[in-house]
Tab-separated table of C-alpha atoms and ligand atoms in Angstrom:
chain	number	residue	atom	x	y	z
T	15	MET	CA	-109.726	118.813	-175.799
T	16	ILE	CA	-108.500	120.782	-178.814
T	17	ASN	CA	-106.214	123.674	-177.909
T	18	ILE	CA	-106.136	126.818	-180.024
T	19	GLY	CA	-103.396	129.418	-180.206
T	20	LEU	CA	-104.852	132.686	-181.463
T	21	LEU	CA	-102.552	135.193	-183.153
T	22	GLY	CA	-104.146	138.677	-182.905
T	23	LEU	CA	-107.165	139.956	-181.002
T	24	GLY	CA	-108.624	142.580	-183.336
T	25	THR	CA	-112.008	142.715	-185.116
T	26	VAL	CA	-112.147	139.137	-186.424
T	27	ALA	CA	-110.345	137.445	-183.516
T	28	THR	CA	-112.714	139.121	-181.038
T	29	GLY	CA	-115.598	137.566	-182.988
T	30	VAL	CA	-113.882	134.152	-182.858
T	31	VAL	CA	-113.489	134.366	-179.047
T	32	GLU	CA	-117.179	135.304	-178.740
T	33	VAL	CA	-118.471	132.524	-181.026
T	34	LEU	CA	-116.368	129.840	-179.323
T	35	GLU	CA	-117.768	131.020	-175.969
T	36	LYS	CA	-121.435	131.609	-176.942
T	37	ASN	CA	-121.847	128.467	-179.104
T	38	GLN	CA	-119.528	126.343	-176.974
T	39	LYS	CA	-121.948	123.497	-176.160
T	40	ASN	CA	-123.214	123.172	-179.690
T	41	ILE	CA	-119.690	123.200	-181.144
T	42	GLU	CA	-118.499	120.613	-178.623
T	43	LYS	CA	-121.297	118.268	-179.689
T	44	LYS	CA	-120.466	118.752	-183.366
T	45	VAL	CA	-116.747	118.104	-182.831
T	46	GLY	CA	-116.979	115.445	-180.158
T	47	GLU	CA	-114.651	117.273	-177.779
T	48	ALA	CA	-114.174	120.752	-176.318
T	49	ILE	CA	-112.296	123.545	-178.101
T	50	LYS	CA	-110.331	125.867	-175.856
T	51	ILE	CA	-108.321	128.996	-176.607
T	52	LYS	CA	-105.110	128.337	-174.731
T	53	LYS	CA	-103.261	131.571	-175.499
T	54	ILE	CA	-103.678	134.772	-177.528
T	55	LEU	CA	-100.846	136.803	-179.052
T	56	VAL	CA	-101.283	140.604	-179.032
T	57	ARG	CA	-99.009	143.585	-179.518
T	58	ASP	CA	-100.177	145.517	-176.483
T	59	ILE	CA	-101.178	143.483	-173.463
T	60	ASN	CA	-102.551	146.550	-171.615
T	61	LYS	CA	-104.894	147.680	-174.420
T	62	LYS	CA	-108.555	147.896	-173.354
T	63	ARG	CA	-110.449	145.004	-175.007
T	64	ASN	CA	-114.226	144.826	-175.477
T	65	LEU	CA	-114.470	141.290	-174.114
T	66	PRO	CA	-115.975	140.298	-170.756
T	67	TYR	CA	-113.739	137.219	-170.392
T	68	ASN	CA	-110.455	136.774	-168.594
T	69	LEU	CA	-108.180	136.129	-171.565
T	70	PRO	CA	-104.793	134.372	-171.589
T	71	LEU	CA	-102.837	137.101	-173.437
T	72	THR	CA	-99.148	137.120	-174.325
T	73	THR	CA	-96.795	139.250	-176.405
T	74	LYS	CA	-94.392	136.321	-176.946
T	75	PRO	CA	-95.139	134.344	-180.138
T	76	GLU	CA	-92.958	131.418	-179.010
T	77	GLU	CA	-95.320	130.797	-176.065
T	78	ILE	CA	-97.878	129.758	-178.682
T	79	LEU	CA	-95.868	128.488	-181.645
T	80	GLU	CA	-93.601	126.283	-179.513
T	81	ASP	CA	-96.335	124.966	-177.180
T	82	SER	CA	-96.701	121.257	-177.930
T	83	ASP	CA	-100.208	121.224	-176.382
T	84	ILE	CA	-101.534	123.636	-179.005
T	85	ASP	CA	-103.116	121.812	-181.958
T	86	ILE	CA	-104.359	124.659	-184.161
T	87	ILE	CA	-102.880	128.111	-184.795
T	88	VAL	CA	-105.419	130.718	-185.899
T	89	GLU	CA	-103.657	133.636	-187.587
T	90	LEU	CA	-105.711	136.864	-187.435
T	91	ILE	CA	-102.971	139.495	-187.409
T	92	GLY	CA	-103.158	140.436	-191.085
T	93	GLY	CA	-100.427	141.792	-193.418
T	94	GLU	CA	-97.366	139.847	-194.597
T	95	GLU	CA	-94.925	139.970	-191.690
T	96	PRO	CA	-94.736	138.711	-188.998
T	97	ALA	CA	-97.892	136.707	-189.881
T	98	LEU	CA	-96.167	134.772	-192.695
T	99	SER	CA	-93.237	133.716	-190.515
T	100	TYR	CA	-95.627	132.651	-187.750
T	101	ILE	CA	-97.644	130.470	-190.140
T	102	LYS	CA	-94.457	128.871	-191.508
T	103	THR	CA	-93.207	128.140	-187.991
T	104	ALA	CA	-96.595	126.746	-186.961
T	105	LEU	CA	-96.702	124.321	-189.919
T	106	THR	CA	-93.055	123.336	-189.460
T	107	ASN	CA	-93.819	122.653	-185.786
T	108	GLY	CA	-96.604	120.284	-186.848
T	109	LYS	CA	-99.647	122.476	-186.140
T	110	HIS	CA	-102.757	122.921	-188.225
T	111	VAL	CA	-103.334	126.504	-189.365
T	112	VAL	CA	-106.444	128.591	-189.981
T	113	THR	CA	-106.042	132.067	-191.454
T	114	ALA	CA	-108.212	134.868	-192.870
T	115	ASN	CA	-105.168	136.445	-194.495
T	116	LYS	CA	-105.791	136.796	-198.261
T	117	GLU	CA	-102.529	138.678	-198.779
T	118	ILE	CA	-100.503	135.751	-197.491
T	119	ILE	CA	-102.547	133.003	-199.188
T	120	SER	CA	-102.591	134.799	-202.560
T	121	LYS	CA	-98.873	135.641	-202.541
T	122	HIS	CA	-97.341	132.733	-200.610
T	123	GLY	CA	-99.896	129.936	-200.997
T	124	LYS	CA	-97.557	127.640	-202.921
T	125	ILE	CA	-94.847	127.502	-200.269
T	126	LEU	CA	-97.372	127.273	-197.407
T	127	PHE	CA	-99.349	124.416	-198.982
T	128	GLY	CA	-95.992	122.656	-199.534
T	129	LEU	CA	-95.149	123.031	-195.828
T	130	ALA	CA	-98.625	121.834	-194.802
T	131	GLU	CA	-98.378	118.796	-197.057
T	132	LYS	CA	-94.917	117.942	-195.728
T	133	ALA	CA	-96.184	118.222	-192.141
T	134	GLY	CA	-99.394	116.305	-192.914
T	135	LYS	CA	-101.407	119.216	-191.492
T	136	ASN	CA	-104.326	121.309	-192.689
T	137	LEU	CA	-104.137	124.917	-193.806
T	138	LEU	CA	-107.636	126.379	-194.144
T	139	PHE	CA	-108.530	129.908	-195.246
T	140	GLU	CA	-112.300	130.115	-195.815
T	141	ALA	CA	-112.504	133.628	-194.309
T	142	SER	CA	-109.918	134.992	-196.743
T	143	VAL	CA	-112.584	135.483	-199.448
T	144	GLY	CA	-116.158	136.697	-199.000
T	145	GLY	CA	-116.199	137.056	-195.179
T	146	GLY	CA	-118.993	134.745	-194.014
T	147	ILE	CA	-119.749	133.286	-197.454
T	148	PRO	CA	-118.720	129.645	-197.892
T	149	ILE	CA	-116.803	129.710	-201.191
T	150	ILE	CA	-113.336	128.150	-200.802
T	151	ARG	CA	-114.467	124.680	-199.740
T	152	PRO	CA	-117.486	124.700	-202.094
T	153	LEU	CA	-115.098	125.502	-204.983
T	154	LYS	CA	-112.516	122.895	-203.928
T	155	GLU	CA	-114.955	120.172	-202.945
T	156	CYS	CA	-118.622	120.549	-203.946
T	157	LEU	CA	-117.769	121.943	-207.394
T	158	ALA	CA	-114.721	119.722	-207.964
T	159	ALA	CA	-116.495	117.863	-210.790
T	160	ASN	CA	-116.711	120.993	-212.906
T	161	GLU	CA	-114.703	122.692	-215.557
T	162	ILE	CA	-114.980	126.322	-214.424
T	163	TYR	CA	-115.308	128.961	-217.177
T	164	GLU	CA	-115.914	132.151	-215.245
T	165	ILE	CA	-115.736	133.522	-211.690
T	166	MET	CA	-117.262	136.944	-211.218
T	167	GLY	CA	-117.978	138.722	-207.978
T	168	ILE	CA	-118.259	141.623	-205.628
T	169	VAL	CA	-115.603	140.589	-203.120
T	170	ASN	CA	-114.785	143.733	-201.161
T	171	GLY	CA	-117.262	144.758	-198.488
T	172	THR	CA	-115.755	148.192	-197.819
T	173	THR	CA	-115.987	149.433	-201.421
T	174	ASN	CA	-119.431	147.914	-201.925
T	175	TYR	CA	-120.592	149.674	-198.768
T	176	ILE	CA	-119.074	152.975	-199.975
T	177	LEU	CA	-120.587	152.709	-203.477
T	178	THR	CA	-123.997	151.793	-202.030
T	179	GLU	CA	-123.984	154.750	-199.615
T	180	MET	CA	-122.852	157.116	-202.409
T	181	THR	CA	-125.578	155.771	-204.744
T	182	GLU	CA	-128.535	155.395	-202.426
T	183	ARG	CA	-127.892	157.982	-199.740
T	184	LYS	CA	-125.847	160.486	-201.787
T	185	LYS	CA	-123.095	160.458	-199.152
T	186	GLU	CA	-119.545	161.656	-199.783
T	187	PHE	CA	-116.726	159.143	-200.258
T	188	GLY	CA	-114.583	160.294	-197.276
T	189	GLN	CA	-117.427	160.156	-194.754
T	190	VAL	CA	-118.533	156.677	-195.833
T	191	LEU	CA	-114.957	155.345	-195.657
T	192	LYS	CA	-114.782	156.491	-192.011
T	193	ASP	CA	-118.060	154.624	-191.326
T	194	ALA	CA	-116.635	151.459	-192.957
T	195	GLN	CA	-113.540	151.697	-190.744
T	196	ARG	CA	-115.672	152.199	-187.608
T	197	LEU	CA	-117.752	149.145	-188.536
T	198	GLY	CA	-114.607	147.001	-188.805
T	199	TYR	CA	-114.950	146.360	-192.570
T	200	ALA	CA	-111.809	148.120	-193.822
T	201	GLU	CA	-108.262	146.750	-193.803
T	202	SER	CA	-105.789	148.412	-191.392
T	203	ASP	CA	-104.515	150.271	-194.471
T	204	PRO	CA	-107.825	151.080	-196.231
T	205	SER	CA	-106.049	151.806	-199.529
T	206	ALA	CA	-105.975	147.989	-199.920
T	207	ASP	CA	-109.774	148.198	-200.166
T	208	ILE	CA	-110.194	151.505	-202.043
T	209	ASP	CA	-107.526	150.808	-204.663
T	210	GLY	CA	-108.746	147.283	-205.399
T	211	PHE	CA	-105.770	145.298	-204.034
T	212	ASP	CA	-107.852	143.403	-201.469
T	213	ALA	CA	-110.276	142.355	-204.224
T	214	ALA	CA	-107.346	141.365	-206.486
T	215	ARG	CA	-105.913	139.138	-203.731
T	216	LYS	CA	-109.306	137.478	-203.300
T	217	LEU	CA	-109.708	137.035	-207.058
T	218	ALA	CA	-106.205	135.509	-207.236
T	219	ILE	CA	-107.276	132.919	-204.644
T	220	LEU	CA	-110.603	132.157	-206.359
T	221	ALA	CA	-109.136	131.971	-209.869
T	222	SER	CA	-106.202	129.809	-208.723
T	223	ILE	CA	-108.638	127.295	-207.216
T	224	GLY	CA	-111.222	127.551	-209.998
T	225	PHE	CA	-108.806	127.273	-212.926
T	226	ASN	CA	-106.223	125.035	-211.168
T	227	THR	CA	-103.370	127.374	-212.030
T	228	ARG	CA	-101.469	129.687	-209.701
T	229	ILE	CA	-102.439	133.298	-210.302
T	230	ASN	CA	-100.530	135.992	-208.480
T	231	PRO	CA	-102.350	139.236	-207.519
T	232	ALA	CA	-99.602	141.171	-209.348
T	233	GLU	CA	-100.788	139.596	-212.645
T	234	ILE	CA	-104.322	140.921	-212.174
T	235	TYR	CA	-105.225	144.257	-213.755
T	236	THR	CA	-106.370	146.311	-210.747
T	237	GLU	CA	-108.230	149.596	-210.549
T	238	GLY	CA	-110.012	150.980	-207.467
T	239	ILE	CA	-112.941	153.320	-206.839
T	240	ARG	CA	-111.165	156.593	-206.014
T	241	ASN	CA	-112.189	158.199	-209.331
T	242	ILE	CA	-115.895	157.377	-209.108
T	243	THR	CA	-117.850	160.618	-208.748
T	244	SER	CA	-121.476	161.309	-207.884
T	245	LYS	CA	-121.915	162.428	-211.503
T	246	ASP	CA	-120.855	158.994	-212.843
T	247	ILE	CA	-123.217	157.336	-210.369
T	248	LEU	CA	-126.057	159.603	-211.549
T	249	TYR	CA	-125.385	158.966	-215.257
T	250	ALA	CA	-125.127	155.231	-214.606
T	251	LYS	CA	-128.595	155.337	-213.046
T	252	GLU	CA	-130.029	157.342	-215.970
T	253	LEU	CA	-128.637	154.756	-218.395
T	254	GLY	CA	-129.980	151.767	-216.420
T	255	TYR	CA	-126.808	150.725	-214.550
T	256	VAL	CA	-125.236	150.749	-211.108
T	257	ILE	CA	-121.497	151.075	-210.465
T	258	LYS	CA	-119.849	148.115	-208.713
T	259	LEU	CA	-116.237	147.135	-208.035
T	260	LEU	CA	-116.163	143.874	-209.971
T	261	ALA	CA	-113.600	141.083	-209.774
T	262	VAL	CA	-113.787	138.871	-212.826
T	263	SER	CA	-111.747	136.008	-214.211
T	264	ARG	CA	-112.459	133.896	-217.293
T	265	LYS	CA	-110.833	131.051	-219.146
T	266	ARG	CA	-110.124	131.999	-222.792
T	267	ASN	CA	-108.482	129.465	-225.118
T	268	GLY	CA	-106.282	127.997	-222.399
T	269	ARG	CA	-105.359	131.402	-220.983
T	270	ILE	CA	-106.851	133.397	-218.103
T	271	GLU	CA	-108.399	136.848	-218.103
T	272	ALA	CA	-108.407	138.486	-214.666
T	273	SER	CA	-109.272	142.020	-213.613
T	274	VAL	CA	-110.628	144.114	-210.776
T	275	SER	CA	-112.194	147.431	-211.736
T	276	PRO	CA	-115.299	149.546	-211.245
T	277	VAL	CA	-117.924	148.632	-213.835
T	278	PHE	CA	-121.317	149.759	-215.041
T	279	MET	CA	-123.537	146.786	-214.199
T	280	PRO	CA	-127.031	146.581	-215.763
T	281	ILE	CA	-129.577	146.974	-212.945
T	282	LYS	CA	-131.146	143.651	-213.901
T	283	HIS	CA	-127.869	141.746	-213.464
T	284	PRO	CA	-127.917	139.430	-210.388
T	285	LEU	CA	-124.839	141.207	-208.967
T	286	ALA	CA	-126.353	144.702	-209.350
T	287	GLY	CA	-128.625	144.241	-206.331
T	288	VAL	CA	-125.773	143.186	-204.023
T	289	ASN	CA	-125.493	146.186	-201.720
T	290	ASP	CA	-123.901	147.473	-198.510
T	291	VAL	CA	-121.264	145.148	-196.982
T	292	TYR	CA	-122.708	142.154	-198.838
T	293	ASN	CA	-120.525	140.217	-201.281
T	294	ALA	CA	-121.595	137.783	-203.979
T	295	ILE	CA	-119.612	135.404	-206.149
T	296	MET	CA	-121.026	133.910	-209.322
T	297	VAL	CA	-119.344	130.792	-210.683
T	298	THR	CA	-120.087	129.363	-214.125
T	299	GLY	CA	-118.964	125.927	-215.191
T	300	TYR	CA	-119.809	122.600	-216.738
T	301	PRO	CA	-121.885	120.702	-215.657
T	302	VAL	CA	-123.234	122.896	-212.856
T	303	GLY	CA	-124.129	125.914	-215.021
T	304	ARG	CA	-124.302	129.084	-212.947
T	305	VAL	CA	-124.240	129.206	-209.142
T	306	MET	CA	-124.151	132.247	-206.901
T	307	PHE	CA	-122.882	132.625	-203.328
T	308	PHE	CA	-124.128	135.578	-201.296
T	309	GLY	CA	-123.600	136.947	-197.796
T	310	ARG	CA	-121.898	139.547	-195.628
T	311	GLY	CA	-118.371	139.984	-196.932
T	312	ALA	CA	-116.709	141.710	-193.983
T	313	GLY	CA	-117.110	142.477	-190.301
T	314	LYS	CA	-116.588	140.643	-187.025
T	315	ASP	CA	-119.578	138.268	-187.009
T	316	PRO	CA	-119.663	136.899	-190.578
T	317	THR	CA	-115.887	136.543	-190.732
T	318	SER	CA	-115.703	134.736	-187.392
T	319	SER	CA	-118.344	132.312	-188.707
T	320	ALA	CA	-115.935	131.271	-191.479
T	321	VAL	CA	-112.897	131.092	-189.178
T	322	VAL	CA	-114.671	128.966	-186.568
T	323	GLY	CA	-116.066	126.767	-189.371
T	324	ASP	CA	-112.454	126.042	-190.393
T	325	ILE	CA	-111.458	125.344	-186.781
T	326	ILE	CA	-114.325	122.846	-186.466
T	327	GLU	CA	-113.429	121.201	-189.781
T	328	ILE	CA	-109.844	120.683	-188.599
T	329	ALA	CA	-110.909	119.584	-185.109
T	330	ARG	CA	-113.134	116.892	-186.634
T	331	ASN	CA	-110.178	115.538	-188.629
T	332	LYS	CA	-107.250	116.546	-186.465
T	333	ASN	CA	-105.410	113.271	-186.810
T	334	ASN	CA	-105.369	113.175	-190.592
T	335	CYS	CA	-104.810	115.850	-193.187
T	336	LYS	CA	-108.158	115.254	-194.824
T	337	ASN	CA	-108.568	118.561	-196.578
T	338	VAL	CA	-107.580	119.263	-200.120
T	339	LEU	CA	-104.459	121.413	-200.121
T	340	CYS	CA	-102.983	122.864	-203.320
T	341	THR	CA	-105.107	122.299	-206.447
T	342	CYS	CA	-102.889	124.222	-208.895
T	343	PHE	CA	-101.678	121.456	-211.190
T	344	VAL	CA	-101.484	123.205	-214.578
T	345	GLU	CA	-99.914	126.422	-215.832
T	346	LYS	CA	-102.145	128.862	-217.665
T	347	PRO	CA	-100.809	132.318	-218.496
T	348	VAL	CA	-102.749	135.469	-217.641
T	349	ILE	CA	-103.743	137.552	-220.689
T	350	ASN	CA	-102.451	141.128	-220.762
T	351	ILE	CA	-105.354	143.552	-220.205
T	352	GLY	CA	-104.604	145.277	-223.552
T	353	GLU	CA	-105.547	142.075	-225.388
T	354	THR	CA	-108.906	141.704	-223.647
T	355	GLU	CA	-112.195	143.185	-224.842
T	356	SER	CA	-114.786	145.247	-223.036
T	357	ARG	CA	-117.505	147.840	-223.466
T	358	PHE	CA	-116.809	151.283	-222.061
T	359	TYR	CA	-118.605	154.282	-220.612
T	360	LEU	CA	-116.772	157.551	-221.278
T	361	ARG	CA	-117.364	161.027	-219.929
T	362	LEU	CA	-115.582	163.795	-221.833
T	363	GLN	CA	-115.508	167.599	-221.628
T	364	VAL	CA	-115.075	169.183	-225.074
T	365	GLU	CA	-115.443	172.604	-226.693
T	366	ASP	CA	-119.072	173.093	-227.719
T	367	LYS	CA	-118.333	173.856	-231.385
T	368	PRO	CA	-119.484	172.463	-234.754
T	369	GLY	CA	-117.458	169.495	-235.947
T	370	VAL	CA	-116.079	168.460	-232.516
T	371	LEU	CA	-118.371	165.460	-232.102
T	372	ALA	CA	-117.685	164.368	-235.697
T	373	LYS	CA	-113.920	164.618	-235.097
T	374	ILE	CA	-114.160	162.503	-231.937
T	375	ALA	CA	-116.334	159.924	-233.706
T	376	GLY	CA	-113.688	159.851	-236.470
T	377	ILE	CA	-110.860	159.152	-233.997
T	378	PHE	CA	-112.819	156.283	-232.464
T	379	SER	CA	-113.556	154.908	-235.910
T	380	ASN	CA	-109.826	155.001	-236.826
T	381	TYR	CA	-109.114	152.673	-233.898
T	382	ASN	CA	-112.054	150.373	-234.593
T	383	VAL	CA	-113.977	151.633	-231.572
T	384	SER	CA	-117.667	151.452	-232.367
T	385	ILE	CA	-120.018	153.785	-230.471
T	386	HIS	CA	-123.268	152.383	-229.097
T	387	SER	CA	-124.733	155.673	-227.811
T	388	VAL	CA	-123.776	159.314	-227.282
T	389	VAL	CA	-125.531	161.902	-225.135
T	390	GLN	CA	-124.563	165.552	-224.782
T	391	LYS	CA	-125.297	166.191	-221.111
T	392	SER	CA	-124.767	169.934	-220.739
T	393	ALA	CA	-123.426	172.970	-222.544
T	394	GLU	CA	-122.099	175.587	-220.158
T	395	LYS	CA	-119.734	178.394	-221.052
T	396	ALA	CA	-118.997	176.834	-224.465
T	397	THR	CA	-118.215	173.432	-222.865
T	398	ALA	CA	-120.119	170.256	-223.703
T	399	GLU	CA	-120.108	167.121	-221.595
T	400	LEU	CA	-120.304	164.015	-223.747
T	401	VAL	CA	-121.358	160.659	-222.336
T	402	LEU	CA	-120.625	157.707	-224.620
T	403	ILE	CA	-121.099	153.960	-224.380
T	404	THR	CA	-119.091	151.827	-226.800
T	405	HIS	CA	-119.683	148.393	-228.229
T	406	MET	CA	-117.188	145.643	-227.380
T	407	VAL	CA	-113.660	146.901	-228.189
T	408	LYS	CA	-110.119	145.761	-227.596
T	409	GLU	CA	-108.673	147.530	-224.531
T	410	LYS	CA	-105.486	148.564	-226.353
T	411	ASN	CA	-107.511	150.166	-229.174
T	412	MET	CA	-109.530	152.079	-226.627
T	413	LYS	CA	-106.357	153.359	-224.985
T	414	LEU	CA	-104.882	154.498	-228.312
T	415	ALA	CA	-108.135	156.271	-229.258
T	416	LEU	CA	-108.271	158.011	-225.873
T	417	ASP	CA	-104.635	159.138	-226.152
T	418	GLU	CA	-105.459	160.777	-229.492
T	419	ILE	CA	-108.688	162.308	-228.164
T	420	LEU	CA	-106.726	163.766	-225.239
T	421	SER	CA	-104.239	165.372	-227.606
T	422	TYR	CA	-107.051	166.877	-229.762
T	423	SER	CA	-107.110	170.652	-229.186
T	424	GLN	CA	-110.897	170.777	-228.611
T	425	THR	CA	-110.828	168.150	-225.832
T	426	LEU	CA	-110.792	169.769	-222.392
T	427	GLU	CA	-110.810	166.635	-220.242
T	428	VAL	CA	-111.416	162.893	-220.267
T	429	SER	CA	-113.342	162.888	-216.986
T	430	ASN	CA	-113.852	159.163	-216.593
T	431	VAL	CA	-113.566	155.822	-218.373
T	432	ILE	CA	-115.425	152.880	-216.826
T	433	ARG	CA	-115.919	149.359	-218.179
T	434	VAL	CA	-119.460	148.125	-218.868
T	435	GLU	CA	-120.406	144.533	-217.963
T	436	GLY	CA	-123.391	142.603	-219.297
T	437	ASP	CA	-125.584	143.509	-222.284
T	438	VAL	CA	-125.913	147.146	-223.333
E	507	NAP	P1	-107.302	144.095	-186.778
E	507	NAP	O1	-108.614	144.487	-186.204
E	507	NAP	O2	-106.385	145.170	-187.251
E	507	NAP	O3	-106.544	143.197	-185.699
E	507	NAP	C1	-105.212	142.807	-185.815
E	507	NAP	C2	-104.763	142.169	-184.492
E	507	NAP	O4	-103.449	141.664	-184.674
E	507	NAP	C3	-104.726	143.098	-183.293
E	507	NAP	O5	-105.246	142.447	-182.172
E	507	NAP	C4	-103.244	143.381	-183.082
E	507	NAP	O6	-102.839	143.494	-181.727
E	507	NAP	C5	-102.624	142.109	-183.610
E	507	NAP	N1	-101.292	142.367	-184.149
E	507	NAP	C6	-100.939	143.193	-185.182
E	507	NAP	N2	-99.622	143.128	-185.400
E	507	NAP	C7	-99.134	142.263	-184.488
E	507	NAP	C8	-97.837	141.770	-184.199
E	507	NAP	N3	-96.772	142.196	-184.892
E	507	NAP	N4	-97.701	140.878	-183.185
E	507	NAP	C9	-98.764	140.473	-182.490
E	507	NAP	N5	-100.019	140.875	-182.711
E	507	NAP	C10	-100.192	141.764	-183.699
E	507	NAP	O7	-107.514	143.113	-188.004
E	507	NAP	P2	-108.831	142.326	-188.451
E	507	NAP	O8	-109.762	143.260	-189.161
E	507	NAP	O9	-109.335	141.522	-187.342
E	507	NAP	O10	-108.222	141.391	-189.609
E	507	NAP	C11	-107.464	140.245	-189.294
E	507	NAP	C12	-107.273	139.422	-190.565
E	507	NAP	O11	-108.540	139.014	-191.061
E	507	NAP	C13	-106.610	140.163	-191.729
E	507	NAP	O12	-105.824	139.255	-192.468
E	507	NAP	C14	-107.789	140.620	-192.574
E	507	NAP	O13	-107.463	140.822	-193.935
E	507	NAP	C15	-108.697	139.424	-192.422
E	507	NAP	N6	-110.109	139.689	-192.651
E	507	NAP	C16	-110.716	140.723	-192.030
E	507	NAP	C17	-112.072	140.922	-192.232
E	507	NAP	C18	-112.790	142.067	-191.558
E	507	NAP	O14	-113.957	142.277	-191.867
E	507	NAP	N7	-112.148	142.818	-190.661
E	507	NAP	C19	-112.795	140.070	-193.041
E	507	NAP	C20	-112.141	138.988	-193.674
E	507	NAP	C21	-110.791	138.805	-193.464
E	507	NAP	P3	-103.335	144.655	-180.741
E	507	NAP	O15	-104.778	144.332	-180.473
E	507	NAP	O16	-102.508	144.516	-179.506
E	507	NAP	O17	-103.152	145.936	-181.487
E	508	HSE	N1	-111.493	144.760	-195.954
E	508	HSE	C1	-112.165	143.623	-196.454
E	508	HSE	C2	-113.456	144.040	-197.135
E	508	HSE	C3	-112.463	142.681	-195.312
E	508	HSE	O1	-113.876	145.180	-196.972
E	508	HSE	O2	-114.025	143.226	-197.860
E	508	HSE	C4	-112.987	141.358	-195.763
E	508	HSE	O3	-111.993	140.611	-196.384
């Protein structure tokens, strides 16, 4: 019998309880012995729970962390504290740990893998990236032969759901966010989703494994989707793109590029058709070439699939630390975003007067920003809306050009600036 101590009983943990109950017989056969949840830590023992089982709840962490009969601690509380301290105590007390906590793995992975190694225990975190998509173990194990060049993906279910609803059903941002929260996709503080931090944490984990160097989320240029308007979505469609929150990391001459931002994605790109709560991660390397992982990126059921998969993996090998722990064995610096290159979509409001477009083109030219296309979208009350797509330009040149355009007397507003991925 393998005993589990569950920390938390929210969206994901509820799914874990259900899967272990519903698929019990099958799981027992796969593991060779039964898996039992011995105790569950919650904040409020009297809270009404949507589970038909009689559950062994406690509000005392020590009843789980200090119980010598418990083999595996499954942390599903979220956030940094007290979850981090609980994981440290669990490893120090000689327990295996499973977590879905990307914040903790991305920020504190090094120390936790050190503790796991010292204790000879496993620390698995498949659910921390991509919900139900298997990506951590495939990267660490199945793709271990490769030199990885690029990892690119849609890794936040909440924002992908919001962008899809805004694009396909013309819904408003605020309403769709409420739906995402009701469906259990969003983090307890949804700004982690909306402002891109959740995706940056996931990219930090993927890039650290893929490029074998520790990348902290704070080093990743991060921009969320708050500024995406229905107008940008409409113009994207007219130009043959969809808007996606893209996490991308590439190896460039021994250094690492890493960013999370909304992008214009050509509709023919494999990631452009990834909609709703679905996530997809595309990995490019030698010798495998390009592989893509796709599935539901958030929610109770897909995420519990990944968590229970980790529990089974540990249960099958509980007496030896079989799994690969830290794979960060080189140091590669992250390139400052200003030094990277991208294409851009720009939406500007300017005075509708002769010479204004020429002046703006001149400013771009002074900073080596080459324009691919310009469309004047409307001319109302002496105002023109300009929509431009650039060729590949250095980010810092783009910023300098935009600063000068903003200070030009005939510019009324720079309404949006969005990167463009793939071929124009
Ligand atoms: P959640 O619904 O907010 O549940 C959190 C649970 O933790 C609740 O049961 C809560 O207890 C308990 N808890 C919170 N603070 C506690 C404390 N100080 N002491 C004891 N218990 C505490 O969270 P979730 O959506 O399941 O997410 C859990 C983890 O999975 C997070 O790391 C999240 O990032 C990750 N994740 C979530 C998803 C998803 O789709 N939701 C997908 C992938 C990964 P009460 O029930 O008593 O309030
Ligand atoms: N809030 C996260 C998302 C949960 O929307 O993708 C899955 O990690």
